[in-house]
């Protein structure tokens, strides 16, 4: 006769069920998005950051509150004050019974230029204390064009494993089957509002079906945005060319070293043949003390991966802006022909 299973407490479930389901949705309250937009726009074009607070519930990461960080300075005393400010904010939120669990951070960007080593290092620092965290990226410059440029990012598990080993050689990347598109994972964002807020927004909705932002989307001039994207794209191409030159120099040095090794081995084998003919002991064919047998360090491919990722972002933005511009021009052409 089977014995009935005893119900487990929450602590027992948390202790045994260590494998969490994959993160599928980041659910953000509308008030949090408004706070992020206001903070980023008030300090634009300077880049700002802030803390995200909420709950990790199964496959959904709920973001229920946020607060801004002070502007970053190089002075160590000011950085210490910033850390104390964060702790004080968390304490105050806990006292008023507001969610004070850290689930990540948000930051502003300029035309999508956020794929940096600093962002990866920040992710890794958060991962030491938080199992799952996200970074909300907001781009005020793109949002001015009538698009809510808001995305949630996290590092892929395979990339984090490779980053901990600090081994970004070509052989290791091929072994892990990792490419530049596997660094970041974009998580879908779901905006959530309470029923009271939704009713209040309905009351505030104007009677006219067309708002000013709808007219802003009809602007034909996108040259400034295209020019800045092209400028950043050219800079990234120059940086990628510098990285490629590093690899070319490495492979030239490696070929030169291999040729020197073959010449040294050929000479040592000739000496051993002569020593055998003279009845002497042959010399070893490997000499670790010889500098030509010292392995050359292969340059890391992380920087080139990030630059390639950034180039892809700029190309997608240029493609999107140019496509919208062509649609507007064809629309205006059709309207003029009807007149």
CSV table of N, CA, C and O in Angstrom, one decimal, residues 18-26 52 54-63 101-105 123 126-135 153-155 157 160 164 185 187:
chain,number,residue,atom,x,y,z
A,18,UNK,N,16.3,23.5,-7.3
A,18,UNK,CA,17.3,24.5,-7.6
A,18,UNK,C,17.3,24.9,-9.1
A,18,UNK,O,17.7,26.0,-9.4
A,19,UNK,N,16.8,24.1,-9.9
A,19,UNK,CA,16.8,24.4,-11.4
A,19,UNK,C,15.6,25.2,-11.7
A,19,UNK,O,14.4,24.8,-11.6
A,20,UNK,N,15.8,26.5,-12.0
A,20,UNK,CA,14.7,27.4,-12.3
A,20,UNK,C,14.3,27.3,-13.7
A,20,UNK,O,15.2,27.1,-14.6
A,21,UNK,N,13.1,27.6,-14.1
A,21,UNK,CA,12.7,27.6,-15.5
A,21,UNK,C,13.3,28.7,-16.2
A,21,UNK,O,13.7,29.7,-15.6
A,22,UNK,N,13.5,28.6,-17.5
A,22,UNK,CA,14.1,29.7,-18.3
A,22,UNK,C,13.3,30.9,-18.2
A,22,UNK,O,12.1,30.9,-18.2
A,23,UNK,N,14.0,32.0,-18.3
A,23,UNK,CA,13.3,33.3,-18.3
A,23,UNK,C,12.7,33.6,-19.6
A,23,UNK,O,13.4,33.6,-20.6
A,24,UNK,N,11.4,33.9,-19.7
A,24,UNK,CA,10.7,34.1,-20.9
A,24,UNK,C,10.1,35.4,-21.1
A,24,UNK,O,10.0,35.9,-22.2
A,25,UNK,N,9.7,36.1,-20.0
A,25,UNK,CA,9.1,37.4,-20.1
A,25,UNK,C,9.6,38.3,-19.0
A,25,UNK,O,9.8,37.8,-17.9
A,26,UNK,N,9.8,39.6,-19.3
A,26,UNK,CA,10.0,40.6,-18.3
A,26,UNK,C,8.8,41.5,-18.3
A,26,UNK,O,8.4,42.2,-19.2
A,52,UNK,N,16.7,48.3,-10.8
A,52,UNK,CA,15.4,47.7,-11.0
A,52,UNK,C,15.0,46.8,-9.8
A,52,UNK,O,15.9,46.0,-9.3
A,54,UNK,N,11.9,44.2,-8.0
A,54,UNK,CA,10.8,43.4,-8.3
A,54,UNK,C,10.9,42.0,-7.8
A,54,UNK,O,11.5,41.8,-6.7
A,55,UNK,N,10.3,41.1,-8.5
A,55,UNK,CA,10.2,39.7,-8.0
A,55,UNK,C,10.5,38.8,-9.2
A,55,UNK,O,10.2,39.0,-10.3
A,56,UNK,N,11.1,37.6,-8.8
A,56,UNK,CA,11.4,36.6,-9.8
A,56,UNK,C,10.4,35.5,-9.6
A,56,UNK,O,10.5,34.7,-8.6
A,57,UNK,N,9.4,35.4,-10.5
A,57,UNK,CA,8.3,34.4,-10.3
A,57,UNK,C,8.4,33.4,-11.5
A,57,UNK,O,7.9,33.8,-12.6
A,58,UNK,N,8.9,32.3,-11.3
A,58,UNK,CA,8.9,31.3,-12.3
A,58,UNK,C,9.7,31.7,-13.6
A,58,UNK,O,10.8,32.1,-13.5
A,59,UNK,N,9.0,31.7,-14.7
A,59,UNK,CA,9.6,32.1,-16.0
A,59,UNK,C,9.4,33.6,-16.2
A,59,UNK,O,9.7,34.1,-17.3
A,60,UNK,N,8.8,34.4,-15.3
A,60,UNK,CA,8.5,35.8,-15.4
A,60,UNK,C,9.3,36.6,-14.4
A,60,UNK,O,9.3,36.2,-13.2
A,61,UNK,N,9.9,37.6,-14.9
A,61,UNK,CA,10.7,38.5,-14.0
A,61,UNK,C,9.8,39.8,-13.9
A,61,UNK,O,9.7,40.5,-14.9
A,62,UNK,N,9.2,40.0,-12.8
A,62,UNK,CA,8.4,41.2,-12.6
A,62,UNK,C,9.2,42.4,-12.1
A,62,UNK,O,9.9,42.3,-11.0
A,63,UNK,N,9.1,43.5,-12.8
A,63,UNK,CA,9.8,44.7,-12.4
A,63,UNK,C,8.7,45.7,-11.9
A,63,UNK,O,7.8,46.2,-12.7
A,101,UNK,N,13.6,43.9,-3.8
A,101,UNK,CA,14.5,42.8,-4.3
A,101,UNK,C,15.1,43.3,-5.6
A,101,UNK,O,14.4,43.7,-6.6
A,102,UNK,N,16.4,43.3,-5.7
A,102,UNK,CA,17.1,43.7,-6.9
A,102,UNK,C,16.9,42.6,-8.0
A,102,UNK,O,17.2,41.5,-7.8
A,103,UNK,N,16.5,43.1,-9.2
A,103,UNK,CA,16.3,42.1,-10.3
A,103,UNK,C,17.1,42.6,-11.5
A,103,UNK,O,17.1,42.0,-12.6
A,104,UNK,N,17.9,43.6,-11.4
A,104,UNK,CA,18.7,44.1,-12.5
A,104,UNK,C,18.9,45.6,-12.4
A,104,UNK,O,18.8,46.3,-11.4
A,105,UNK,N,19.2,46.2,-13.5
A,105,UNK,CA,19.4,47.6,-13.6
A,105,UNK,C,19.0,48.1,-15.0
A,105,UNK,O,18.8,47.3,-15.9
A,123,UNK,N,27.1,42.7,-15.7
A,123,UNK,CA,26.3,41.5,-15.7
A,123,UNK,C,26.9,40.4,-14.8
A,123,UNK,O,26.2,39.8,-14.0
A,126,UNK,N,26.6,41.3,-11.1
A,126,UNK,CA,25.2,41.0,-10.6
A,126,UNK,C,25.0,39.5,-10.5
A,126,UNK,O,24.2,39.1,-9.6
A,127,UNK,N,25.5,38.7,-11.4
A,127,UNK,CA,25.2,37.3,-11.4
A,127,UNK,C,25.8,36.6,-10.1
A,127,UNK,O,25.4,35.5,-9.7
A,128,UNK,N,26.8,37.3,-9.5
A,128,UNK,CA,27.4,36.7,-8.3
A,128,UNK,C,26.4,36.6,-7.1
A,128,UNK,O,26.5,35.8,-6.3
A,129,UNK,N,25.5,37.6,-7.1
A,129,UNK,CA,24.5,37.6,-6.0
A,129,UNK,C,23.1,37.3,-6.5
A,129,UNK,O,22.2,37.0,-5.6
A,130,UNK,N,22.8,37.5,-7.7
A,130,UNK,CA,21.4,37.3,-8.3
A,130,UNK,C,21.5,36.3,-9.4
A,130,UNK,O,22.3,36.4,-10.3
A,131,UNK,N,20.7,35.3,-9.2
A,131,UNK,CA,20.8,34.2,-10.2
A,131,UNK,C,20.3,34.6,-11.6
A,131,UNK,O,20.8,34.3,-12.6
A,132,UNK,N,19.2,35.4,-11.6
A,132,UNK,CA,18.6,35.9,-12.8
A,132,UNK,C,18.4,37.4,-12.8
A,132,UNK,O,17.7,37.9,-11.9
A,133,UNK,N,19.0,38.1,-13.6
A,133,UNK,CA,18.9,39.6,-13.7
A,133,UNK,C,18.9,40.0,-15.1
A,133,UNK,O,19.3,39.3,-16.0
A,134,UNK,N,18.3,41.2,-15.4
A,134,UNK,CA,18.2,41.7,-16.7
A,134,UNK,C,18.7,43.2,-16.7
A,134,UNK,O,18.8,43.8,-15.6
A,135,UNK,N,19.0,43.7,-17.9
A,135,UNK,CA,19.3,45.1,-18.1
A,135,UNK,C,18.3,45.7,-19.1
A,135,UNK,O,18.2,45.1,-20.2
A,153,UNK,N,17.7,42.8,-21.8
A,153,UNK,CA,18.8,41.9,-22.3
A,153,UNK,C,19.3,41.1,-21.1
A,153,UNK,O,19.2,41.5,-19.9
A,154,UNK,N,19.8,40.0,-21.4
A,154,UNK,CA,20.6,39.1,-20.4
A,154,UNK,C,21.7,38.4,-21.2
A,154,UNK,O,21.6,38.3,-22.4
A,155,UNK,N,22.7,38.0,-20.5
A,155,UNK,CA,23.8,37.2,-21.1
A,155,UNK,C,23.3,35.8,-21.2
A,155,UNK,O,22.7,35.2,-20.4
A,157,UNK,N,23.7,31.7,-21.2
A,157,UNK,CA,24.4,30.9,-20.2
A,157,UNK,C,25.7,30.3,-20.8
A,157,UNK,O,26.7,30.2,-20.1
A,160,UNK,N,28.4,33.1,-20.5
A,160,UNK,CA,28.8,33.3,-19.2
A,160,UNK,C,29.8,32.3,-18.7
A,160,UNK,O,30.8,32.5,-18.0
A,164,UNK,N,33.7,33.1,-17.7
A,164,UNK,CA,34.4,32.8,-16.4
A,164,UNK,C,35.7,32.1,-16.6
A,164,UNK,O,36.6,32.3,-15.8
A,185,UNK,N,21.0,37.8,-25.0
A,185,UNK,CA,19.6,37.3,-25.3
A,185,UNK,C,18.6,38.4,-25.0
A,185,UNK,O,18.6,39.0,-23.9
A,187,UNK,N,15.0,39.5,-24.1
A,187,UNK,CA,13.8,38.9,-23.5
A,187,UNK,C,12.6,39.8,-23.8
A,187,UNK,O,12.6,41.0,-23.7
